[in-house]
Short mmCIF file of C-alpha atoms and ligand atoms in Angstrom, two decimals:
data_model
loop_
_atom_site.label_atom_id
_atom_site.label_comp_id
_atom_site.label_asym_id
_atom_site.label_seq_id
_atom_site.Cartn_x
_atom_site.Cartn_y
_atom_site.Cartn_z
CA UNK A 1 9.66 28.51 -26.39
CA UNK A 2 6.67 29.78 -28.34
CA UNK A 3 6.58 33.59 -28.74
CA UNK A 4 3.16 35.20 -29.04
CA UNK A 5 3.19 38.08 -31.50
CA UNK A 6 0.28 40.47 -31.11
CA UNK A 7 -1.55 41.57 -34.24
CA UNK A 8 -0.29 45.15 -33.99
CA UNK A 9 3.32 43.97 -33.54
CA UNK A 10 3.08 41.84 -36.68
CA UNK A 11 1.62 44.68 -38.74
CA UNK A 12 4.22 47.09 -37.33
CA UNK A 13 7.04 44.77 -38.36
CA UNK A 14 5.63 44.52 -41.88
CA UNK A 15 5.30 48.29 -42.07
CA UNK A 16 8.86 48.85 -40.84
CA UNK A 17 10.23 46.43 -43.45
CA UNK A 18 8.14 47.87 -46.30
CA UNK A 19 8.78 51.54 -45.47
CA UNK A 20 12.49 51.00 -44.82
CA UNK A 21 12.85 49.23 -48.18
CA UNK A 22 10.88 51.98 -49.89
CA UNK A 23 12.71 54.91 -48.31
CA UNK A 24 16.19 53.44 -48.75
CA UNK A 25 15.48 52.49 -52.37
CA UNK A 26 14.37 56.05 -53.06
CA UNK A 27 17.56 57.36 -51.44
CA UNK A 28 19.68 54.91 -53.45
CA UNK A 29 17.98 55.86 -56.74
CA UNK A 30 18.48 59.50 -55.85
CA UNK A 31 22.23 59.06 -55.31
CA UNK A 32 22.52 57.15 -58.61
CA UNK A 33 20.66 59.90 -60.36
CA UNK A 34 23.02 62.54 -58.91
CA UNK A 35 26.02 60.52 -60.08
CA UNK A 36 24.77 60.33 -63.66
CA UNK A 37 24.13 64.07 -63.52
CA UNK A 38 27.78 64.65 -62.58
CA UNK A 39 28.89 62.29 -65.33
CA UNK A 40 27.01 64.33 -67.95
CA UNK A 41 28.49 67.50 -66.50
CA UNK A 42 32.06 66.22 -67.04
CA UNK A 43 31.26 65.10 -70.56
CA UNK A 44 30.08 68.63 -71.35
CA UNK A 45 33.27 70.06 -69.92
CA UNK A 46 35.34 67.64 -71.98
CA UNK A 47 33.43 68.74 -75.12
CA UNK A 48 34.04 72.42 -74.48
CA UNK A 49 37.74 71.75 -73.78
CA UNK A 50 37.91 69.84 -77.05
CA UNK A 51 36.33 72.77 -78.87
CA UNK A 52 38.90 75.16 -77.41
CA UNK A 53 41.73 72.85 -78.50
CA UNK A 54 40.18 72.35 -81.98
CA UNK A 55 39.95 76.12 -82.34
CA UNK A 56 43.63 76.52 -81.36
CA UNK A 57 44.93 73.78 -83.62
CA UNK A 58 42.80 74.88 -86.62
CA UNK A 59 44.43 72.62 -89.27
CA UNK A 60 46.48 69.47 -89.75
CA UNK A 61 49.55 71.65 -89.89
CA UNK A 62 48.75 72.86 -86.40
CA UNK A 63 49.07 69.32 -85.22
CA UNK A 64 52.60 69.03 -86.45
CA UNK A 65 53.67 71.85 -84.18
CA UNK A 66 54.07 69.78 -81.03
CA UNK A 67 55.55 72.63 -79.06
CA UNK A 68 52.45 74.69 -79.67
CA UNK A 69 50.32 71.69 -78.69
CA UNK A 70 52.21 71.40 -75.44
CA UNK A 71 51.46 75.09 -74.75
CA UNK A 72 47.72 74.47 -75.38
CA UNK A 73 47.86 71.62 -72.93
CA UNK A 74 49.49 73.74 -70.26
CA UNK A 75 46.86 76.45 -70.78
CA UNK A 76 44.10 73.91 -70.49
CA UNK A 77 45.66 72.58 -67.28
CA UNK A 78 45.78 76.08 -65.95
CA UNK A 79 42.14 76.91 -66.62
CA UNK A 80 40.78 73.50 -65.48
CA UNK A 81 42.08 72.89 -62.00
CA UNK A 82 40.59 69.39 -61.72
CA UNK A 83 42.13 68.28 -65.04
CA UNK A 84 44.67 65.65 -63.99
CA UNK A 85 45.95 64.74 -67.43
CA UNK A 86 45.48 65.77 -71.05
CA UNK A 87 47.13 63.88 -73.89
CA UNK A 88 46.89 64.35 -77.64
CA UNK A 89 47.58 61.28 -79.78
CA UNK A 90 48.06 61.23 -83.56
CA UNK A 91 48.19 58.37 -86.00
CA UNK A 92 51.77 57.80 -87.06
CA UNK A 93 51.57 56.76 -90.72
CA UNK A 94 55.05 55.25 -90.82
CA UNK A 95 54.61 52.99 -87.81
CA UNK A 96 50.81 52.64 -88.39
CA UNK A 97 50.28 53.28 -84.71
CA UNK A 98 48.53 55.82 -82.53
CA UNK A 99 51.14 57.64 -80.52
CA UNK A 100 51.09 60.37 -77.86
CA UNK A 101 52.44 63.58 -79.38
CA UNK A 102 51.71 65.98 -76.55
CA UNK A 103 50.74 65.36 -72.93
CA UNK A 104 50.70 66.92 -69.50
CA UNK A 105 52.52 63.73 -68.51
CA UNK A 106 55.79 64.32 -70.38
CA UNK A 107 56.90 60.70 -69.93
CA UNK A 108 54.13 59.52 -72.19
CA UNK A 109 55.16 61.63 -75.21
CA UNK A 110 56.32 59.46 -78.10
CA UNK A 111 54.78 56.33 -76.54
CA UNK A 112 51.94 54.21 -77.75
CA UNK A 113 48.55 55.65 -76.77
CA UNK A 114 46.29 54.06 -74.11
CA UNK A 115 43.88 51.29 -75.03
CA UNK A 116 40.92 53.67 -74.68
CA UNK A 117 42.43 56.09 -77.19
CA UNK A 118 43.14 53.28 -79.67
CA UNK A 119 39.54 51.95 -79.40
CA UNK A 120 38.08 55.43 -79.81
CA UNK A 121 40.33 56.20 -82.81
CA UNK A 122 39.70 52.91 -84.61
CA UNK A 123 35.93 53.04 -84.12
CA UNK A 124 35.76 56.69 -85.11
CA UNK A 125 37.71 56.12 -88.37
CA UNK A 126 35.60 53.10 -89.30
CA UNK A 127 32.07 54.18 -88.40
CA UNK A 128 31.21 57.23 -86.43
CA UNK A 129 32.82 59.31 -83.75
CA UNK A 130 33.03 57.39 -80.50
CA UNK A 131 33.43 58.88 -77.05
CA UNK A 132 34.76 56.72 -74.33
CA UNK A 133 33.96 57.62 -70.74
CA UNK A 134 35.48 55.61 -67.93
CA UNK A 135 34.70 56.20 -64.28
CA UNK A 136 36.97 55.13 -61.50
CA UNK A 137 34.57 55.45 -58.63
CA UNK A 138 35.44 52.74 -56.14
CA UNK A 139 38.88 53.77 -55.00
CA UNK A 140 40.84 56.98 -54.70
CA UNK A 141 41.73 58.98 -56.69
CA UNK A 142 38.19 59.12 -58.09
CA UNK A 143 38.58 60.04 -61.76
CA UNK A 144 36.63 60.29 -64.98
CA UNK A 145 38.45 59.66 -68.28
CA UNK A 146 36.90 61.11 -71.44
CA UNK A 147 38.34 60.15 -74.84
CA UNK A 148 37.24 62.08 -77.97
CA UNK A 149 38.48 61.79 -81.56
CA UNK A 150 40.41 64.69 -83.10
CA UNK A 151 38.25 65.71 -86.05
CA UNK A 152 39.84 68.28 -88.34
CA UNK A 153 37.60 69.31 -91.23
CA UNK A 154 35.86 65.93 -91.25
CA UNK A 155 39.04 63.88 -90.96
CA UNK A 156 39.76 61.77 -87.87
CA UNK A 157 43.48 62.05 -87.18
CA UNK A 158 43.91 61.18 -83.52
CA UNK A 159 42.41 61.47 -80.00
CA UNK A 160 42.18 63.77 -77.04
CA UNK A 161 42.35 61.90 -73.74
CA UNK A 162 41.28 63.90 -70.71
CA UNK A 163 41.37 62.69 -67.10
CA UNK A 164 39.51 64.81 -64.54
CA UNK A 165 39.69 64.36 -60.78
CA UNK A 166 36.29 63.67 -59.21
CA UNK A 167 37.42 63.85 -55.58
CA UNK A 168 35.59 67.08 -54.94
CA UNK A 169 32.42 65.88 -56.63
CA UNK A 170 32.47 62.70 -54.63
CA UNK A 171 33.02 64.61 -51.43
CA UNK A 172 29.86 66.58 -52.24
CA UNK A 173 28.04 63.34 -53.10
CA UNK A 174 29.08 61.77 -49.80
CA UNK A 175 27.83 64.79 -47.89
CA UNK A 176 24.57 64.53 -49.82
CA UNK A 177 24.31 60.82 -49.02
CA UNK A 178 24.72 61.38 -45.27
CA UNK A 179 22.14 64.12 -45.43
CA UNK A 180 19.78 61.90 -47.37
CA UNK A 181 20.29 59.05 -44.91
CA UNK A 182 19.40 61.36 -42.05
CA UNK A 183 16.24 62.49 -43.84
CA UNK A 184 15.37 58.87 -44.69
CA UNK A 185 15.68 57.71 -41.09
CA UNK A 186 13.70 60.66 -39.77
CA UNK A 187 10.93 60.13 -42.30
CA UNK A 188 10.93 56.43 -41.49
CA UNK A 189 10.29 57.17 -37.84
CA UNK A 190 7.60 59.73 -38.63
CA UNK A 191 5.93 57.28 -41.01
CA UNK A 192 5.96 54.43 -38.51
CA UNK A 193 4.64 56.62 -35.75
CA UNK A 194 1.84 57.89 -37.99
CA UNK A 195 1.03 54.38 -39.11
CA UNK A 196 0.90 53.00 -35.58
CA UNK A 197 -1.38 55.80 -34.58
CA UNK A 198 -3.73 55.03 -37.46
CA UNK A 199 -3.42 51.28 -36.90
CA UNK A 200 -4.59 51.65 -33.31
CA UNK A 201 -7.53 53.78 -34.29
CA UNK A 202 -8.67 51.87 -37.36
CA UNK A 203 -7.83 48.21 -36.73
CA UNK A 204 -6.48 47.34 -33.28
CA UNK A 205 -9.18 49.09 -31.28
CA UNK A 206 -12.09 47.46 -33.17
CA UNK A 207 -10.34 44.09 -33.02
CA UNK A 208 -10.03 44.47 -29.26
CA UNK A 209 -13.73 45.28 -29.07
CA UNK A 210 -14.41 41.99 -30.93
CA UNK A 211 -12.04 40.05 -28.69
CA UNK A 212 -13.74 41.30 -25.51
CA UNK A 213 -17.19 40.64 -26.97
CA UNK A 214 -16.20 37.11 -28.04
CA UNK A 215 -14.86 36.43 -24.52
CA UNK A 216 -18.16 37.54 -23.02
CA UNK A 217 -20.11 35.34 -25.44
CA UNK A 218 -17.83 32.39 -24.58
CA UNK A 219 -18.74 32.91 -20.91
CA UNK A 220 -22.41 32.63 -21.89
CA UNK A 221 -23.42 36.28 -21.97
CA UNK A 222 -25.41 36.31 -25.21
CA UNK A 223 -26.68 39.88 -24.64
CA UNK A 224 -23.27 41.14 -25.77
CA UNK A 225 -23.38 43.61 -28.64
CA UNK A 226 -20.53 45.05 -30.73
CA UNK A 227 -20.95 48.74 -31.47
CA UNK A 228 -18.93 49.47 -34.62
CA UNK A 229 -20.82 51.49 -37.17
CA UNK A 230 -18.05 52.08 -39.75
CA UNK A 231 -19.09 51.41 -43.36
CA UNK A 232 -16.39 48.86 -44.11
CA UNK A 233 -15.57 45.17 -43.55
CA UNK A 234 -15.27 45.72 -39.79
CA UNK A 235 -18.74 47.27 -39.72
CA UNK A 236 -20.10 44.27 -41.64
CA UNK A 237 -18.31 41.89 -39.30
CA UNK A 238 -19.85 43.68 -36.33
CA UNK A 239 -23.40 43.31 -37.65
CA UNK A 240 -22.73 39.65 -38.54
CA UNK A 241 -21.40 39.12 -34.99
CA UNK A 242 -24.46 40.77 -33.45
CA UNK A 243 -26.77 38.67 -35.61
CA UNK A 244 -24.88 35.55 -34.56
CA UNK A 245 -25.37 36.29 -30.84
CA UNK A 246 -29.08 36.96 -31.41
CA UNK A 247 -29.42 33.61 -33.26
CA UNK A 248 -27.43 31.82 -30.56
CA UNK A 249 -29.66 33.29 -27.88
CA UNK A 250 -32.81 32.20 -29.70
CA UNK A 251 -31.47 28.64 -30.12
CA UNK A 252 -30.30 28.47 -26.52
CA UNK A 253 -33.70 29.59 -25.24
CA UNK A 254 -35.36 26.98 -27.46
CA UNK A 255 -33.04 24.23 -26.19
CA UNK A 256 -33.70 25.32 -22.62
CA UNK A 257 -37.43 25.09 -23.21
CA UNK A 258 -37.07 21.65 -24.83
CA UNK A 259 -34.88 20.27 -22.09
CA UNK A 260 -37.30 21.56 -19.44
CA UNK A 261 -40.15 19.78 -21.22
CA UNK A 262 -38.00 16.66 -21.56
CA UNK A 263 -37.08 16.76 -17.88
CA UNK A 264 -40.73 17.11 -16.97
CA UNK A 265 -41.70 14.18 -19.19
CA UNK A 266 -38.93 11.98 -17.78
CA UNK A 267 -40.04 12.85 -14.26
CA UNK A 268 -43.63 12.00 -15.14
CA UNK A 269 -42.49 8.68 -16.62
CA UNK A 270 -40.52 7.82 -13.46
CA UNK A 271 -43.45 8.79 -11.27
CA UNK A 272 -45.81 6.73 -13.40
CA UNK A 273 -43.57 3.65 -13.29
CA UNK A 274 -43.04 4.07 -9.55
CA UNK A 275 -46.75 4.46 -8.90
CA UNK A 276 -47.61 1.50 -11.13
CA UNK A 277 -45.02 -0.60 -9.28
CA UNK A 278 -46.58 0.29 -5.91
CA UNK A 279 -50.11 -0.32 -7.15
CA UNK A 280 -49.20 -3.75 -8.58
CA UNK A 281 -47.08 -4.84 -5.62
CA UNK A 282 -49.92 -4.90 -3.09
CA UNK A 283 -52.48 -7.09 -4.96
CA UNK A 284 -49.63 -9.37 -6.10
CA UNK A 285 -48.36 -10.10 -2.58
CA UNK A 286 -51.17 -12.58 -1.61
CA UNK A 287 -50.97 -14.27 -5.02
CA UNK A 288 -47.22 -14.92 -4.59
CA UNK A 289 -47.92 -16.50 -1.17
CA UNK A 290 -51.09 -18.44 -1.98
CA UNK A 291 -50.74 -19.88 -5.48
CA UNK A 292 -47.72 -22.09 -4.63
CA UNK A 293 -49.74 -23.51 -1.68
CA UNK A 294 -52.72 -24.26 -3.97
CA UNK A 295 -50.40 -25.84 -6.52
CA UNK A 296 -48.80 -28.08 -3.87
CA UNK A 297 -52.28 -29.29 -2.67
CA UNK A 298 -53.64 -29.94 -6.17
CA UNK A 299 -53.94 -33.64 -7.08
CA UNK A 300 -54.90 -33.35 -10.76
CA UNK A 301 -51.54 -33.44 -12.59
CA UNK A 302 -52.79 -31.37 -15.55
CA UNK A 303 -54.12 -28.62 -13.29
CA UNK A 304 -50.95 -28.84 -11.16
CA UNK A 305 -48.86 -28.17 -14.23
CA UNK A 306 -51.00 -25.14 -15.14
CA UNK A 307 -50.74 -23.83 -11.60
CA UNK A 308 -46.93 -24.25 -11.83
CA UNK A 309 -46.94 -22.04 -14.91
CA UNK A 310 -48.99 -19.44 -13.05
CA UNK A 311 -46.53 -19.55 -10.12
CA UNK A 312 -43.64 -18.84 -12.54
CA UNK A 313 -45.46 -15.92 -14.12
CA UNK A 314 -46.52 -14.42 -10.82
CA UNK A 315 -42.94 -14.66 -9.56
CA UNK A 316 -41.70 -13.02 -12.77
CA UNK A 317 -44.18 -10.18 -12.22
CA UNK A 318 -43.02 -9.83 -8.62
CA UNK A 319 -39.36 -9.60 -9.75
CA UNK A 320 -40.22 -7.12 -12.48
CA UNK A 321 -42.06 -4.91 -10.02
CA UNK A 322 -39.22 -5.22 -7.52
CA UNK A 323 -36.65 -4.12 -10.11
CA UNK A 324 -38.86 -1.30 -11.42
CA UNK A 325 -39.18 0.07 -7.91
CA UNK A 326 -35.46 -0.44 -7.30
CA UNK A 327 -34.61 1.61 -10.40
CA UNK A 328 -37.05 4.35 -9.40
CA UNK A 329 -35.45 4.44 -5.96
CA UNK A 330 -31.95 4.66 -7.42
CA UNK A 331 -33.07 7.58 -9.56
CA UNK A 332 -34.46 9.60 -6.69
CA UNK A 333 -32.16 12.26 -5.33
CA UNK A 334 -32.79 11.33 -1.67
CA UNK A 335 -31.12 7.95 -1.91
CA UNK A 336 -28.00 7.84 0.27
CA UNK A 337 -25.07 5.48 -0.20
CA UNK A 338 -22.98 4.33 2.71
CA UNK A 339 -19.55 4.71 1.09
CA UNK A 340 -16.73 2.85 2.83
CA UNK A 341 -13.33 1.43 2.11
CA UNK A 342 -14.08 -2.09 0.87
CA UNK A 343 -11.83 -4.98 -0.04
CA UNK A 344 -12.77 -6.03 -3.58
CA UNK A 345 -11.58 -9.65 -3.42
CA UNK A 346 -13.59 -10.38 -0.25
CA UNK A 347 -16.74 -8.83 -1.71
CA UNK A 348 -16.51 -10.87 -4.91
CA UNK A 349 -15.81 -14.07 -2.97
CA UNK A 350 -18.84 -13.44 -0.78
CA UNK A 351 -21.10 -12.89 -3.86
CA UNK A 352 -19.71 -16.03 -5.52
CA UNK A 353 -20.34 -17.99 -2.32
CA UNK A 354 -23.97 -16.82 -2.26
CA UNK A 355 -24.41 -17.81 -5.92
CA UNK A 356 -22.61 -21.16 -5.51
CA UNK A 357 -25.71 -23.29 -6.12
CA UNK A 358 -26.86 -21.20 -9.11
CA UNK A 359 -23.40 -21.45 -10.71
CA UNK A 360 -23.26 -25.21 -10.10
CA UNK A 361 -26.74 -25.68 -11.60
CA UNK A 362 -25.58 -23.96 -14.78
CA UNK A 363 -22.28 -25.82 -14.85
CA UNK A 364 -20.27 -22.61 -14.93
CA UNK A 365 -16.73 -22.33 -13.52
CA UNK A 366 -15.48 -19.01 -12.14
CA UNK A 367 -12.01 -17.60 -11.66
CA UNK A 368 -11.37 -14.66 -9.40
CA UNK A 369 -8.10 -13.02 -10.46
CA UNK A 370 -8.50 -9.89 -8.33
CA UNK A 371 -5.44 -9.06 -6.23
CA UNK A 372 -5.87 -9.15 -2.50
CA UNK A 373 -4.59 -5.63 -1.83
CA UNK A 374 -7.16 -3.80 -4.00
CA UNK A 375 -9.65 -1.70 -2.04
CA UNK A 376 -12.43 0.48 -3.45
CA UNK A 377 -14.67 3.21 -2.08
CA UNK A 378 -18.23 1.83 -2.32
CA UNK A 379 -21.50 0.98 -0.62
CA UNK A 380 -21.13 -2.67 0.40
CA UNK A 381 -24.71 -3.76 -0.34
CA UNK A 382 -24.91 -1.89 -3.68
CA UNK A 383 -21.56 -3.29 -4.78
CA UNK A 384 -22.76 -6.82 -4.01
CA UNK A 385 -25.97 -6.10 -5.95
CA UNK A 386 -23.85 -4.91 -8.92
CA UNK A 387 -21.70 -8.07 -8.92
CA UNK A 388 -24.81 -10.19 -8.46
CA UNK A 389 -26.44 -8.63 -11.58
CA UNK A 390 -23.36 -8.92 -13.79
CA UNK A 391 -22.48 -12.48 -12.69
CA UNK A 392 -26.12 -13.62 -13.09
CA UNK A 393 -26.14 -12.16 -16.63
CA UNK A 394 -22.82 -13.79 -17.47
CA UNK A 395 -24.30 -17.14 -16.42
CA UNK A 396 -27.68 -16.51 -18.12
CA UNK A 397 -26.08 -15.63 -21.43
CA UNK A 398 -23.48 -18.42 -21.48
CA UNK A 399 -24.23 -21.87 -22.93
CA UNK A 400 -24.48 -24.54 -20.20
CA UNK A 401 -21.45 -26.57 -21.24
CA UNK A 402 -17.97 -25.27 -20.46
CA UNK A 403 -19.05 -21.81 -19.30
CA UNK A 404 -16.17 -19.83 -17.75
CA UNK A 405 -16.48 -16.49 -15.98
CA UNK A 406 -13.36 -14.66 -14.96
CA UNK A 407 -13.28 -11.58 -12.78
CA UNK A 408 -10.29 -9.26 -12.67
CA UNK A 409 -9.43 -5.73 -11.52
CA UNK A 410 -6.82 -3.24 -12.61
CA UNK A 411 -5.78 -0.56 -10.14
CA UNK A 412 -4.80 2.86 -11.41
CA UNK A 413 -4.05 5.93 -9.32
CA UNK A 414 -7.60 7.21 -8.77
CA UNK A 415 -9.72 4.44 -10.23
CA UNK A 416 -10.01 0.69 -10.15
CA UNK A 417 -11.37 -0.89 -13.35
CA UNK A 418 -13.20 -4.16 -12.69
CA UNK A 419 -13.86 -6.63 -15.54
CA UNK A 420 -16.27 -9.58 -15.70
CA UNK A 421 -15.58 -11.76 -18.70
CA UNK A 422 -17.67 -14.63 -20.04
CA UNK A 423 -17.46 -16.95 -23.04
CA UNK A 424 -21.18 -16.67 -23.75
CA UNK A 425 -23.39 -15.45 -26.58
CA UNK A 426 -21.63 -12.07 -27.00
CA UNK A 427 -23.23 -9.26 -29.00
CA UNK A 428 -22.88 -6.84 -31.89
CA UNK A 429 -21.55 -3.28 -31.54
CA UNK A 430 -25.10 -1.86 -31.94
CA UNK A 431 -26.42 -4.15 -29.20
CA UNK A 432 -23.50 -3.21 -26.93
CA UNK A 433 -24.46 0.45 -27.32
CA UNK A 434 -28.04 -0.20 -26.21
CA UNK A 435 -28.02 -2.86 -23.53
CA UNK A 436 -27.88 -0.31 -20.69
CA UNK A 437 -31.20 1.19 -21.88
CA UNK A 438 -34.26 0.42 -19.78
CA UNK A 439 -36.23 -2.69 -20.82
CA UNK A 440 -33.82 -3.40 -23.68
CA UNK A 441 -33.24 -7.07 -24.50
CA UNK A 442 -31.15 -8.27 -27.38
CA UNK A 443 -33.44 -11.10 -28.28
CA UNK A 444 -36.96 -9.71 -27.80
CA UNK A 445 -38.56 -12.83 -29.37
CA UNK A 446 -37.08 -15.10 -26.73
CA UNK A 447 -38.28 -13.25 -23.66
CA UNK A 448 -37.37 -15.32 -20.65
CA UNK A 449 -39.22 -15.45 -17.40
CA UNK A 450 -36.00 -14.57 -15.58
CA UNK A 451 -35.45 -11.40 -17.63
CA UNK A 452 -36.76 -7.90 -17.09
CA UNK A 453 -34.40 -5.80 -19.18
CA UNK A 454 -33.73 -3.77 -16.00
CA UNK A 455 -30.68 -5.48 -14.52
CA UNK A 456 -28.15 -3.47 -16.52
CA UNK A 457 -29.91 -0.06 -16.13
CA UNK A 458 -29.89 -0.72 -12.35
CA UNK A 459 -26.20 -1.66 -12.52
CA UNK A 460 -25.43 1.49 -14.52
CA UNK A 461 -27.23 3.63 -11.97
CA UNK A 462 -25.33 2.03 -9.10
CA UNK A 463 -21.96 2.62 -10.80
CA UNK A 464 -22.82 6.22 -11.74
CA UNK A 465 -24.00 6.99 -8.23
CA UNK A 466 -20.49 5.92 -7.14
CA UNK A 467 -19.00 8.37 -9.65
CA UNK A 468 -17.83 5.63 -12.04
CA UNK A 469 -18.52 4.42 -15.57
CA UNK A 470 -19.81 1.10 -16.92
CA UNK A 471 -19.49 -0.32 -20.44
CA UNK A 472 -19.33 -3.57 -22.36
CA UNK A 473 -17.01 -4.89 -25.04
CA UNK A 474 -17.59 -7.95 -27.20
CA UNK A 475 -15.61 -9.38 -30.12
CA UNK A 476 -19.01 -10.25 -31.69
CA UNK A 477 -22.00 -12.64 -31.41
CA UNK A 478 -20.99 -16.04 -30.06
CA UNK A 479 -17.61 -14.74 -28.92
CA UNK A 480 -18.34 -13.77 -25.31
CA UNK A 481 -18.53 -10.37 -23.58
CA UNK A 482 -16.53 -8.38 -21.07
CA UNK A 483 -18.31 -5.93 -18.78
CA UNK A 484 -16.16 -3.17 -17.29
CA UNK A 485 -16.90 -0.68 -14.55
CA UNK A 486 -14.81 1.78 -12.59
CA UNK A 487 -14.85 2.70 -8.91
CA UNK A 488 -12.78 5.11 -6.88
CA UNK A 489 -9.62 3.54 -5.46
CA UNK A 490 -9.83 2.90 -1.72
CA UNK A 491 -7.15 3.33 0.89
CA UNK A 492 -4.36 0.77 0.95
CA UNK A 493 -4.60 -1.69 3.85
CA UNK A 494 -1.51 -0.29 5.61
CA UNK A 495 -3.09 3.22 5.68
CA UNK A 496 -6.27 2.11 7.43
P1 ADP B 501 -32.17 -9.03 -18.53
O1 ADP B 501 -33.01 -9.12 -17.33
O2 ADP B 501 -32.86 -9.20 -19.81
O3 ADP B 501 -30.91 -9.82 -18.42
P2 ADP B 501 -30.37 -6.82 -18.42
O4 ADP B 501 -30.61 -5.36 -18.34
O5 ADP B 501 -29.57 -7.41 -17.34
O6 ADP B 501 -31.77 -7.48 -18.57
O7 ADP B 501 -29.67 -7.13 -19.81
C1 ADP B 501 -30.20 -6.57 -21.00
C2 ADP B 501 -29.81 -7.40 -22.18
O8 ADP B 501 -28.42 -7.37 -22.39
C3 ADP B 501 -30.13 -8.88 -22.01
O9 ADP B 501 -31.45 -9.14 -22.41
C4 ADP B 501 -29.13 -9.55 -22.91
O10 ADP B 501 -29.62 -9.60 -24.22
C5 ADP B 501 -27.95 -8.62 -22.88
N1 ADP B 501 -26.88 -9.10 -22.00
C6 ADP B 501 -26.69 -8.80 -20.69
N2 ADP B 501 -25.59 -9.43 -20.19
C7 ADP B 501 -25.07 -10.15 -21.21
C8 ADP B 501 -23.93 -11.02 -21.35
N3 ADP B 501 -23.11 -11.26 -20.33
N4 ADP B 501 -23.71 -11.57 -22.58
C9 ADP B 501 -24.52 -11.32 -23.61
N5 ADP B 501 -25.59 -10.52 -23.54
C10 ADP B 501 -25.89 -9.95 -22.37
#
């Protein structure tokens, strides 16, 4: 299934994603910043505790008094309620190890110091004083461990290791986070609402104006105008759109004028041809009747031959005039066809029967492959005329020896496609495109007395008046041609 996302929905989705990312990143950075602030706060507290202890111990001798140290530790524990542990480690020269000498965790006294203390001590004796701060922030109890070297009059002798509980701080942080989340979500909603409001005003509404205008133009209303006067891209688009409709209107009016003129000219041409046909038909009639009689009576063979030539030419003129008038008649809108359900096979057989002598004269064999059950909707006389034209052409343009014409029909649901195939002179693609034009002949230089160049235009008109199409296909000159035309399918015999 294809989902249609509207423009505003797409933009809204983008805005939601962008603003959510932005707001939540700000909140995240804020929480991180608060954490580092708390970290610094504990470091300061560790420093001040160290100073208090330094002040109490005073000298190296003070360090030897472990009982006193233990008292300092208890005092420190008392004044710093979140101090979980405080240990003092000194370097034992005999064992060459850092050992806990005093601690709020009594079990640790006399034991080796923690890794952090050892690292801090070793680094501080070698280079400079090193603090180590370790946060345990992912599981309870949340703690911060601060390790500082014991520096008595410039001499590093051991470490203070302080562990503070951060439970309270984290509780505050969590409360802050929830609060921040609430603010973030609220501002997200406000932002989206504001954006949608602006989006509708600034983009969606003008786009809808364009959409409606474009729909009107598509329906042909070229007086449509888009009224957006903002000084931005949309304003420019609106004036370009308006200019486009004006240009379209001008071109359409021009085309209308041209086609009217063309229609008028075509009508004049048809009228002229029709009139000429009528005017020539009348004086020609007596000639067609009389000249053959004169020729038959003439004794002088030379003159008889000339008169024979005249008879041929007069008959050619008569046929030409007949076909010109036929075409003019087919063009007129008053011509009515008597459309009936017709059996195709019978019609073709009847035409072939009528042309039997002509086919025999030209030594052409025919095969009728049309199936008996095919019926078409057509005017009987016009359909016969159509077959007559196409079969005559197939014979005319096929060499006398071994000419074969085969007629077939293919029935589809609504249309029957009839084909008339010959193995004659064939034609090029360019010729195939033109042979339905009036007076067109492929070989102009070899005009024949039995050709008018009107047979195919008449055939085309007949087919089109039936609501069908006609066309020709040829593999090339010398390779024969196939003429196709379509007619509406008739009722099946059992339905009649
Ligand atoms: P014409 O009276 O000259 O036959 P048509 O309109 O019937 O006039 O045909 C136009 C031209 O098309 C012909 O002059 C011929 O060159 C070509 N043509 C028609 N039928 C065939 C065919 N079966 N094979 C080859 N060429 C053909």
